[in-house]
XYZ file of C-alpha atoms in Angstrom:
712
model
C -21.989 101.445 8.334
C -21.822 100.375 12.031
C -19.602 97.507 13.339
C -21.251 95.650 16.048
C -22.197 92.202 17.106
C -25.208 89.926 16.600
C -27.527 89.492 19.652
C -27.730 85.872 19.883
C -25.297 83.374 20.732
C -22.123 83.503 22.372
C -19.823 83.322 19.447
C -21.396 86.778 19.203
C -20.089 86.787 15.557
C -19.201 90.253 14.205
C -21.565 92.134 11.959
C -21.769 95.568 9.951
C -25.560 97.269 9.958
C -26.052 99.729 7.333
C -29.502 102.104 6.752
C -31.515 100.765 4.199
C -32.763 102.822 1.408
C -36.483 102.263 2.984
C -35.936 102.287 6.710
C -34.447 100.221 9.232
C -30.869 98.328 8.773
C -29.696 95.599 6.416
C -26.677 93.190 7.188
C -23.055 92.787 5.699
C -20.086 91.102 6.354
C -17.619 91.781 9.064
C -14.313 90.208 7.720
C -12.064 91.459 10.310
C -13.518 90.190 13.244
C -11.842 86.850 13.973
C -14.221 84.758 15.206
C -16.422 84.375 12.570
C -14.389 86.400 10.248
C -18.221 87.320 8.254
C -19.672 84.175 7.934
C -23.415 84.531 9.726
C -26.188 82.132 10.728
C -29.843 82.421 9.443
C -30.471 83.942 13.077
C -28.117 86.713 12.670
C -28.589 87.715 9.163
C -32.648 88.073 9.866
C -31.876 89.687 13.485
C -32.795 93.292 11.930
C -36.614 92.363 11.439
C -36.922 92.368 15.048
C -36.278 95.834 15.229
C -39.779 96.985 13.423
C -42.171 98.535 15.546
C -44.818 95.978 14.244
C -42.861 92.795 15.878
C -42.144 94.483 19.407
C -43.730 96.715 22.455
C -43.361 100.186 21.543
C -45.015 101.513 24.961
C -45.572 100.278 28.658
C -48.627 97.971 29.784
C -50.457 98.038 33.129
C -52.729 95.403 33.719
C -56.045 96.837 34.387
C -59.246 94.691 35.390
C -57.292 92.143 34.212
C -56.073 92.969 30.851
C -52.618 94.338 30.257
C -53.759 98.110 28.255
C -50.893 101.287 27.162
C -49.605 103.172 29.623
C -47.599 106.376 30.297
C -43.486 105.780 31.215
C -44.386 107.553 34.711
C -47.596 105.929 35.478
C -45.708 102.275 34.792
C -42.749 103.412 37.004
C -44.753 104.402 39.403
C -46.689 100.984 39.790
C -43.633 99.395 39.670
C -41.985 101.029 42.699
C -45.072 101.186 44.537
C -45.548 97.398 43.921
C -42.164 96.905 45.053
C -42.078 98.795 48.551
C -45.688 96.960 49.345
C -44.040 93.979 49.357
C -40.787 94.527 51.039
C -43.224 96.663 54.094
C -45.367 93.689 54.339
C -43.026 90.961 53.659
C -39.216 92.024 54.241
C -36.587 92.521 51.713
C -36.351 89.091 50.641
C -39.966 88.697 49.438
C -38.857 91.005 46.502
C -37.245 88.416 44.058
C -35.037 89.822 40.937
C -34.375 87.197 37.923
C -32.610 88.715 34.949
C -30.700 87.175 31.539
C -27.674 85.394 29.636
C -28.539 87.995 26.933
C -28.202 91.607 29.283
C -25.404 93.080 28.450
C -22.520 93.358 30.809
C -23.635 96.615 31.848
C -27.221 96.015 32.505
C -26.489 92.571 34.470
C -23.668 94.941 36.856
C -26.382 97.117 37.367
C -29.771 94.751 37.703
C -27.151 93.119 40.440
C -26.619 96.132 42.329
C -29.978 97.498 42.606
C -31.093 94.031 43.882
C -28.502 93.982 46.736
C -28.680 97.784 47.519
C -32.035 99.233 46.921
C -34.540 95.841 46.856
C -32.056 94.809 50.046
C -32.850 91.303 48.609
C -30.716 87.804 48.569
C -33.107 86.674 45.975
C -31.546 87.357 42.496
C -30.381 84.666 39.649
C -30.886 84.536 36.133
C -31.609 82.132 33.091
C -27.937 81.375 32.538
C -27.743 79.004 35.861
C -29.676 76.721 32.974
C -26.910 77.191 30.553
C -23.271 76.354 31.683
C -23.406 76.080 35.952
C -21.998 72.633 36.003
C -19.322 73.635 33.632
C -18.449 76.923 35.747
C -18.647 74.770 38.740
C -16.158 72.303 37.578
C -13.429 74.558 35.983
C -13.491 76.074 39.291
C -12.588 73.226 41.432
C -10.303 72.162 38.709
C -8.476 75.239 37.462
C -9.838 77.798 40.043
C -11.189 79.815 37.230
C -14.500 79.390 35.201
C -14.345 80.747 31.629
C -15.803 79.231 28.666
C -12.420 78.674 26.777
C -9.084 79.382 28.234
C -7.742 79.939 24.703
C -9.209 81.715 21.519
C -11.391 79.616 18.778
C -8.564 80.145 16.272
C -6.478 77.121 18.296
C -9.304 74.393 17.664
C -8.218 74.040 13.821
C -4.432 74.030 15.416
C -4.670 70.424 18.067
C -4.637 66.631 16.533
C -7.757 65.821 18.317
C -11.474 67.319 19.210
C -13.490 65.414 21.537
C -17.073 67.358 21.406
C -19.304 66.533 23.840
C -23.463 67.180 24.094
C -22.771 69.891 21.027
C -24.364 70.392 17.700
C -22.474 73.584 16.144
C -23.865 73.126 12.949
C -27.165 74.044 14.088
C -26.659 76.237 17.366
C -23.776 78.071 15.973
C -23.027 77.456 12.433
C -19.968 79.862 12.113
C -17.689 77.693 14.258
C -18.431 74.587 12.495
C -15.429 76.215 9.645
C -13.236 75.237 12.814
C -14.228 71.503 12.802
C -13.698 71.856 9.277
C -10.402 73.393 9.642
C -9.277 70.828 11.978
C -9.640 68.073 10.237
C -8.218 69.669 6.497
C -5.035 70.202 9.015
C -5.017 66.607 9.517
C -6.687 66.474 13.371
C -10.069 64.346 13.838
C -13.157 64.879 15.263
C -14.660 62.673 18.128
C -18.873 63.858 18.531
C -20.641 62.565 21.556
C -24.010 62.854 21.197
C -27.424 60.663 21.558
C -28.572 62.000 18.068
C -26.354 61.538 14.655
C -26.718 65.501 14.082
C -25.542 67.368 11.563
C -22.206 68.030 13.262
C -21.864 64.280 14.386
C -22.219 63.638 10.677
C -19.055 65.553 10.323
C -16.876 63.208 12.671
C -14.212 60.627 12.740
C -15.971 59.130 15.392
C -19.274 59.136 16.694
C -20.180 57.820 19.747
C -23.907 57.470 20.863
C -24.199 56.870 24.654
C -27.854 56.583 26.012
C -28.573 60.510 27.290
C -27.601 60.874 30.802
C -24.603 58.277 30.288
C -21.791 60.846 29.865
C -20.572 60.143 33.262
C -19.821 56.428 32.533
C -18.529 57.087 29.132
C -15.822 59.344 30.462
C -14.457 57.426 33.201
C -14.084 54.005 31.221
C -12.382 56.241 28.728
C -10.101 57.452 31.566
C -9.777 53.419 32.499
C -8.552 53.026 28.985
C -5.669 55.627 29.549
C -4.682 54.556 32.287
C -4.732 50.923 31.609
C -2.991 51.233 28.499
C -0.105 53.340 30.484
C -1.289 56.431 28.468
C -0.800 58.908 31.381
C 1.156 62.116 31.482
C 2.977 60.881 34.381
C 5.621 63.747 34.533
C 2.753 66.682 33.957
C 0.660 64.960 36.804
C 3.598 65.291 39.377
C 4.492 68.707 37.611
C 1.089 70.136 37.258
C -1.770 68.662 39.170
C -3.063 67.101 42.446
C -5.589 64.736 43.664
C -4.314 61.970 40.952
C -4.369 58.794 43.236
C -7.972 59.324 44.253
C -8.853 59.811 40.927
C -7.204 57.000 39.459
C -8.579 54.722 41.882
C -12.182 56.173 40.946
C -12.092 55.592 37.379
C -10.670 51.991 37.426
C -13.917 51.111 38.894
C -15.266 51.842 35.260
C -13.970 48.801 33.185
C -15.210 49.001 29.249
C -17.691 46.015 29.650
C -19.296 47.939 32.347
C -19.442 51.246 30.880
C -20.903 49.933 27.336
C -23.567 48.178 29.657
C -24.345 51.699 31.181
C -23.926 53.477 27.566
C -24.624 51.420 24.904
C -21.644 52.429 23.410
C -19.295 49.159 22.117
C -16.017 48.414 23.777
C -14.176 48.958 20.135
C -15.308 52.075 19.966
C -14.320 53.375 23.415
C -11.274 51.911 22.169
C -10.759 53.585 19.144
C -11.705 57.493 21.101
C -8.810 56.828 23.401
C -6.304 56.138 20.405
C -7.693 58.674 18.948
C -6.910 61.282 21.370
C -4.490 59.920 22.981
C -2.068 59.754 20.176
C -1.358 63.278 18.230
C 0.897 65.497 20.896
C -2.212 68.005 21.794
C -5.713 67.614 22.418
C -9.060 69.112 23.138
C -11.954 68.224 25.304
C -14.768 70.526 24.538
C -18.523 70.357 26.126
C -21.689 71.851 25.644
C -25.101 71.316 27.629
C -25.505 67.880 26.817
C -23.759 66.626 29.621
C -23.826 69.917 31.801
C -27.943 70.169 32.038
C -27.756 67.227 34.148
C -28.084 66.293 37.878
C -24.947 65.093 37.974
C -23.477 67.872 35.563
C -20.485 69.027 37.851
C -19.337 65.225 38.183
C -19.485 64.743 34.583
C -17.800 67.801 33.365
C -14.916 67.095 36.385
C -14.861 63.718 34.548
C -14.024 65.208 31.138
C -11.290 67.558 33.160
C -9.920 64.816 34.312
C -9.132 62.668 31.213
C -7.913 66.409 29.838
C -5.255 66.525 33.106
C -4.256 62.452 32.835
C -2.979 63.087 29.857
C -1.230 66.149 30.005
C -3.764 68.115 27.711
C -4.368 71.477 29.587
C -2.075 74.576 30.465
C -0.566 73.487 27.120
C -0.781 74.934 23.630
C -2.920 73.958 21.388
C -4.617 71.716 24.266
C -7.489 71.975 27.017
C -10.656 71.655 28.762
C -13.288 74.329 27.422
C -17.203 74.473 27.543
C -18.687 76.375 24.843
C -21.226 78.877 26.232
C -24.495 78.893 24.580
C -26.320 82.567 25.323
C -24.594 85.819 23.878
C -23.302 86.898 27.165
C -24.096 83.775 29.451
C -19.980 84.346 30.230
C -20.062 88.032 31.116
C -23.784 87.715 32.596
C -22.610 85.458 35.318
C -19.335 87.547 35.943
C -20.798 90.932 37.596
C -23.190 90.255 39.899
C -26.898 88.829 38.991
C -26.219 85.249 40.010
C -27.553 84.362 43.675
C -23.973 83.872 44.878
C -21.480 86.123 43.498
C -20.029 89.834 43.247
C -18.764 91.837 40.464
C -15.768 90.718 39.211
C -16.657 86.839 39.807
C -16.251 87.505 43.516
C -17.580 85.072 45.873
C -20.611 86.788 47.785
C -19.107 85.156 51.079
C -16.042 86.498 50.957
C -15.200 89.563 53.784
C -12.784 90.794 51.130
C -14.972 90.987 48.390
C -17.947 91.944 50.138
C -15.186 95.453 51.407
C -14.369 95.633 47.950
C -17.437 95.946 46.060
C -19.264 97.691 48.951
C -16.580 100.260 48.800
C -17.212 100.741 44.895
C -20.857 101.193 45.827
C -20.299 103.303 48.817
C -21.998 101.712 51.139
C -21.950 99.181 54.280
C -20.249 95.778 53.432
C -22.446 93.996 56.264
C -25.755 95.775 54.304
C -24.927 93.261 51.174
C -27.363 90.966 51.795
C -25.581 86.910 51.444
C -26.284 84.180 48.575
C -30.108 83.539 47.794
C -31.882 80.604 45.987
C -30.498 79.334 42.625
C -32.748 80.056 39.685
C -35.107 77.118 39.997
C -35.510 77.005 43.248
C -36.089 80.730 42.946
C -39.154 80.317 40.770
C -40.536 77.515 42.577
C -40.971 79.739 45.651
C -42.736 82.678 43.784
C -46.012 83.244 45.301
C -44.956 81.688 48.630
C -41.338 83.079 49.966
C -41.192 85.595 47.014
C -44.602 87.544 46.341
C -43.056 90.117 43.519
C -40.703 89.521 41.161
C -38.355 91.889 38.661
C -37.494 89.840 35.627
C -35.284 91.442 32.498
C -34.498 89.608 29.219
C -35.740 86.302 30.121
C -38.885 83.440 29.128
C -38.990 80.999 31.907
C -42.827 80.135 30.845
C -41.021 78.374 28.274
C -37.491 77.871 29.450
C -37.898 76.383 32.677
C -37.715 72.683 33.347
C -41.273 71.995 34.841
C -42.897 74.289 32.744
C -46.449 73.662 33.813
C -45.279 74.477 37.616
C -43.152 77.931 37.491
C -46.054 79.037 34.956
C -48.385 78.810 37.598
C -45.931 80.053 40.338
C -45.691 83.265 38.045
C -49.432 83.577 37.924
C -49.662 83.472 42.019
C -47.335 86.099 42.598
C -49.059 89.483 44.461
C -46.681 91.148 41.691
C -44.786 90.576 38.238
C -43.088 93.195 36.087
C -41.250 92.315 33.156
C -39.045 94.327 31.234
C -38.301 92.895 27.371
C -38.448 93.509 23.647
C -41.126 91.770 22.890
C -44.645 90.262 24.950
C -43.117 87.014 25.608
C -45.278 84.306 26.987
C -43.951 85.419 30.933
C -44.882 89.218 30.003
C -48.176 88.489 29.424
C -48.707 87.746 32.860
C -46.884 90.714 33.896
C -48.838 93.247 36.111
C -46.682 95.671 34.448
C -44.609 95.557 31.165
C -41.563 97.888 29.970
C -40.813 97.884 26.676
C -36.530 98.467 26.593
C -34.190 98.756 23.947
C -32.517 95.997 21.950
C -28.757 95.372 20.564
C -28.841 97.698 17.597
C -30.466 100.618 19.638
C -28.353 100.641 22.364
C -24.426 100.318 23.216
C -23.186 97.879 26.049
C -20.564 95.510 26.413
C -20.871 91.585 25.781
C -18.058 88.451 26.584
C -18.460 85.658 24.064
C -17.159 82.208 25.095
C -13.683 82.575 24.954
C -13.497 85.387 27.314
C -13.580 88.082 24.927
C -15.457 91.252 26.158
C -16.689 93.165 23.102
C -18.502 96.522 22.403
C -21.896 96.559 20.892
C -22.755 99.574 19.230
C -25.641 101.261 18.926
C -26.921 101.775 15.250
C -30.596 103.140 15.362
C -32.815 105.046 17.850
C -35.269 103.270 19.533
C -39.192 103.954 19.334
C -39.941 106.726 20.806
C -42.028 104.953 24.067
C -38.705 102.656 24.448
C -36.295 103.238 27.178
C -33.515 101.363 27.941
C -32.945 98.542 31.199
C -30.648 101.015 32.705
C -32.812 104.098 32.623
C -35.584 101.896 34.390
C -33.127 101.095 37.212
C -32.154 104.459 37.175
C -35.911 105.511 37.480
C -36.754 102.659 40.298
C -33.721 103.259 42.316
C -34.528 107.402 42.193
C -38.396 106.503 43.226
C -36.886 104.063 46.069
C -35.066 107.642 47.654
C -31.622 106.179 45.970
C -30.683 109.174 43.537
C -27.039 108.238 42.383
C -25.229 105.319 41.445
C -27.564 104.023 38.688
C -26.294 106.197 35.634
C -28.080 105.172 32.018
C -25.093 106.349 30.303
C -23.604 102.139 29.622
C -19.961 104.020 29.660
C -20.478 105.069 32.856
C -21.627 102.283 34.238
C -18.865 100.176 32.877
C -16.429 102.292 34.772
C -17.646 101.556 37.309
C -17.816 98.101 36.792
C -13.977 98.515 35.659
C -13.626 99.314 39.401
C -15.865 96.746 40.993
C -13.855 94.029 38.923
C -10.684 95.366 39.789
C -8.834 92.474 41.466
C -10.976 89.908 41.040
C -10.833 86.694 38.682
C -12.771 88.281 36.286
C -11.063 91.539 36.154
C -11.702 93.921 33.625
C -9.919 97.280 34.887
C -7.912 97.785 32.377
C -10.670 97.724 29.285
C -12.187 100.697 28.197
C -14.840 101.760 26.038
C -12.168 103.527 23.741
C -9.899 100.534 23.361
C -12.613 98.027 22.840
C -13.553 100.605 19.535
C -10.065 100.023 18.422
C -9.206 96.258 18.901
C -11.266 93.070 18.063
C -11.965 92.606 21.492
C -9.706 92.178 25.000
C -9.816 88.603 26.756
C -10.204 89.087 30.410
C -8.426 88.924 33.006
C -7.069 92.318 32.232
C -5.523 93.922 34.926
C -5.139 97.863 34.855
C -1.556 98.229 34.773
C -0.501 100.517 37.812
C -0.320 100.372 41.328
C -2.579 103.436 42.181
C -4.958 103.274 45.372
C -8.651 102.934 44.458
C -9.690 106.362 44.446
C -6.813 107.556 42.474
C -7.306 104.720 39.575
C -11.267 105.997 39.828
C -9.854 109.556 38.914
C -8.104 108.335 35.973
C -10.310 105.818 34.586
C -12.773 108.930 34.239
C -10.592 110.893 32.661
C -9.862 107.935 30.011
C -13.564 108.104 29.197
C -12.665 110.901 27.240
C -9.272 110.994 26.217
C -7.226 108.059 25.062
C -6.343 106.309 28.112
C -2.634 107.017 29.610
C -2.167 103.437 30.320
C -1.156 103.404 26.701
C 2.031 105.196 27.579
C 2.317 102.644 29.838
C 1.926 99.433 27.655
C -1.766 98.496 28.876
C -2.369 94.842 29.844
C -2.883 92.624 26.810
C -5.457 90.833 28.249
C -4.916 86.908 28.352
C -6.374 85.063 25.399
C -4.675 81.362 26.898
C -4.973 81.177 30.564
C -3.153 78.323 32.515
C 0.114 77.966 30.336
C 2.405 79.017 33.265
C 0.203 78.032 35.949
C -3.419 77.158 37.002
C -5.537 80.178 39.034
C -5.442 77.911 42.137
C -3.664 79.149 45.389
C -1.114 76.752 44.454
C -1.029 77.010 40.697
C -1.682 72.624 40.416
C -5.041 71.766 38.741
C -7.390 69.440 40.827
C -8.378 66.195 39.682
C -11.750 65.392 41.268
C -12.672 61.748 42.083
C -15.972 60.982 40.409
C -17.677 57.835 40.023
C -20.975 57.431 38.034
C -24.351 57.375 39.409
C -27.556 57.513 37.210
C -29.919 60.214 36.136
C -32.592 61.032 38.632
C -35.686 59.472 36.987
C -34.480 56.087 34.613
C -36.896 54.550 32.511
C -39.650 52.392 33.868
C -42.595 50.001 32.486
C -44.967 52.850 33.240
C -42.495 55.805 31.214
C -40.006 53.588 29.325
C -38.560 55.896 26.883
C -35.571 58.761 27.526
C -36.782 62.058 26.568
C -33.479 64.657 25.346
C -34.198 68.252 24.667
C -32.208 70.467 22.501
C -32.353 73.506 19.580
C -32.866 73.654 16.127
C -30.517 75.713 13.842
C -33.625 78.268 12.647
C -34.815 79.054 16.534
C -33.069 80.444 19.994
C -33.935 79.748 23.214
C -37.176 80.246 23.963
C -37.794 81.599 20.615
C -39.449 84.497 21.992
C -37.632 86.410 19.254
C -37.209 84.391 16.714
C -40.887 83.229 16.228
C -41.680 86.481 15.210
C -39.675 86.437 11.935
C -41.015 84.897 8.946
C -38.300 83.514 7.259
C -37.139 81.413 10.310
C -40.886 80.284 11.067
C -40.830 78.869 7.680
C -38.031 76.876 7.808
C -38.715 75.555 11.614
C -42.524 76.268 11.920
C -42.964 74.557 15.029
C -42.025 71.828 17.174
C -41.878 67.989 16.874
C -40.887 64.713 18.654
C -37.735 62.793 17.045
C -38.151 59.097 17.138
C -36.502 56.189 15.727
C -38.786 53.762 13.157
C -38.231 50.729 15.389
C -40.031 52.680 18.163
C -42.628 54.743 15.548
C -43.279 51.196 14.798
C -44.230 50.358 17.982
C -45.962 53.169 18.310
C -48.035 52.292 15.076
C -47.100 55.936 14.052
C -46.426 57.602 10.267
C -44.486 60.767 9.515
C -46.348 63.602 10.972
C -48.491 61.770 13.149
C -49.639 63.846 16.176
C -47.478 62.088 19.338
C -48.161 62.956 22.743
C -44.887 63.098 25.023
C -46.257 62.023 28.457
C -43.647 62.318 31.987
C -44.671 62.810 35.581
C -44.915 66.067 35.093
C -47.067 66.777 32.423
C -47.730 66.164 28.838
C -46.877 67.496 25.254
C -47.870 66.993 22.114
C -46.099 67.748 18.607
C -45.792 65.662 15.001
C -43.440 62.927 14.670
C -40.406 63.180 12.975
C -38.953 59.699 12.194
C -35.074 59.299 11.565
C -32.240 56.499 12.292
C -30.443 59.328 13.204
C -31.633 58.431 17.005
C -31.219 56.057 19.239
C -34.188 53.616 19.248
C -34.596 54.171 23.287
C -34.805 57.729 22.979
C -36.718 60.877 21.730
C -35.892 64.190 21.261
C -37.818 67.440 21.394
C -36.762 70.930 20.585
C -37.277 73.677 23.358
C -38.482 76.840 21.312
C -42.072 76.800 21.216
C -44.999 77.274 23.958
C -48.479 75.535 24.055
C -49.153 71.948 23.708
C -45.892 71.148 22.405
C -44.057 72.897 25.228
C -40.985 70.480 25.528
C -40.130 71.905 29.157
C -43.211 70.943 30.235
C -41.882 67.318 29.955
C -38.214 67.875 31.729
C -36.805 67.350 35.172
C -36.131 70.090 37.754
C -33.945 67.559 39.595
C -30.912 69.593 40.446
C -27.230 69.155 40.752
C -26.089 69.213 44.285
C -23.487 72.041 43.424
C -24.270 74.090 40.300
C -28.139 73.551 40.828
C -28.248 73.159 37.044
C -31.880 70.989 36.310
C -31.656 68.140 34.499
C -32.837 69.251 31.209
C -31.137 66.776 29.255
C -32.742 63.071 30.610
C -35.861 62.323 31.807
C -38.672 59.204 31.576
C -41.591 59.122 29.152
C -43.926 57.254 27.425
C -45.664 57.670 24.034
C -48.977 58.291 22.765
C -50.697 58.688 19.559
C -53.190 61.128 19.496
C -55.849 60.362 16.945
C -58.148 62.763 14.812
């Protein structure tokens, strides 16, 4: 029996894998892991199904005469090396793009960023986590000086007095986490859910607010207006622990309740009730997810919710605070160690000379040789075939997951050379010149970092099929073919040891974490610095020895990790949290006479992200076989549509068709589509790539559409 973690969402639920009598493995409960305490959703329970060779890639593929055909690893890697070298020679390093994924382990994300910058010499690297919580990251950095999804463990949630949950449907996206909200209510706390749909999560709420998609910013400002006007601010806290309040208060006071009601559609009495519920207990929390974040003003929207916490003294205190519910399995760790366009390992800024010096020293290169920041995820994908001529893609499926997806598919098709490393032949991999079959969760060891900032060890439980190699092997072989013989080990623990050194002293400091320690504990929360004052070189030698012996830090009381941030000070230079004076502005594309309805998108419980993996599992497909359009009965009546009728949803970017699902759980001016499927029901054909000016997050959550019935 191997204790490990689920491959899907950022809860990273604990599970045990046990060999099955007829081959393969079965999942059994792992009650000792505190996040899920044995509970698993349908995706976690069925995760081993994808280990079957029948459902996944088992040999490299190369394109000959327009068709992908099997090839040896030597031929496939030679082709990749030749293609990338040709692009660099003919067009320069920045003509090579690299696109990663929020499901890659910390070791893979670290190695991919290092490969891009010192082997390819390109600045053009980003990852699909940009589409996840970049707006919350930007707002958190502004306010607190640190971006960690949750600055407290999940176990604190039931101990608070009130939770405002903004734009999250935990019951379907992270089912095991719903127990924390149930326990909150059992403990006498209250739950406010903000969502345009009355989801399964909203049904659990004491108060459900259903704003128009894209108006969460106005809603948060309206609540802060009421907090001020009712005298519910914590003036002593504001004076002692924050800065920037006067400008923020002035901005909020321009958003009086009646004005906010006109924008959001949320009645003033509900606004007042939300303020009462949030302010009366001794402590409270605001948790945001993709709803308010995936907007062209997502950073300002999250900042407004943080302002509400700061004005009421609900941050940096026990059982209070703002947190972001990270989506992807390693969405947190994936952006901390170098596959994001503007960051180096340890959550260091690529433009910081000291950060460049430190990381370059670990890598053994000249700091001046490191390229600067590159394009953000959508901008990188949009530049394919023009400024970027070749792309190395690992662990992402932008043909389904990117906004304006038909356009992005065209950009991928226009590349001179595309190589995809993945577990399955995704819709994006099907376009590639070379496809490399790589290992997945149960076939490899590596670390991930969950939504709490808890670094975890995901252990290998089974051997991969004969023709499958790890992503680290791929990078090692490609680096060697480029003349870089050292610095890209295949052993994940060896990579992690270097990651520790590279992260040391950074915001996301992992230097005090070892594989041995992770194997003995239920994860370690970063920051966790090494507890010594040795020079980097001496620490490196000590850390190398620790791989095979219990680390010497145990004798010097290793750093315990940091489950709860900000209790003493915030991560800013002066230790104060910073208010952000923000004002409401509309979404990039408001409804009009031609496109009179709002579209919002999201997930369903039985599928995950682009569905590249879950759509191959029979049990999950039986529960969620395909896309649909959710609409209110009044809207359906105006359209003349009945349950199950084919509905075309048309935006300025394209057209998608799916069966109607008629329900009173959605606003009459809004339709909802899940985004897990390709083809004619692809929701992201429709979505708007308008970008947040700070986070570069696309506006997935709100765009203008019209509806048409599709007659047989």
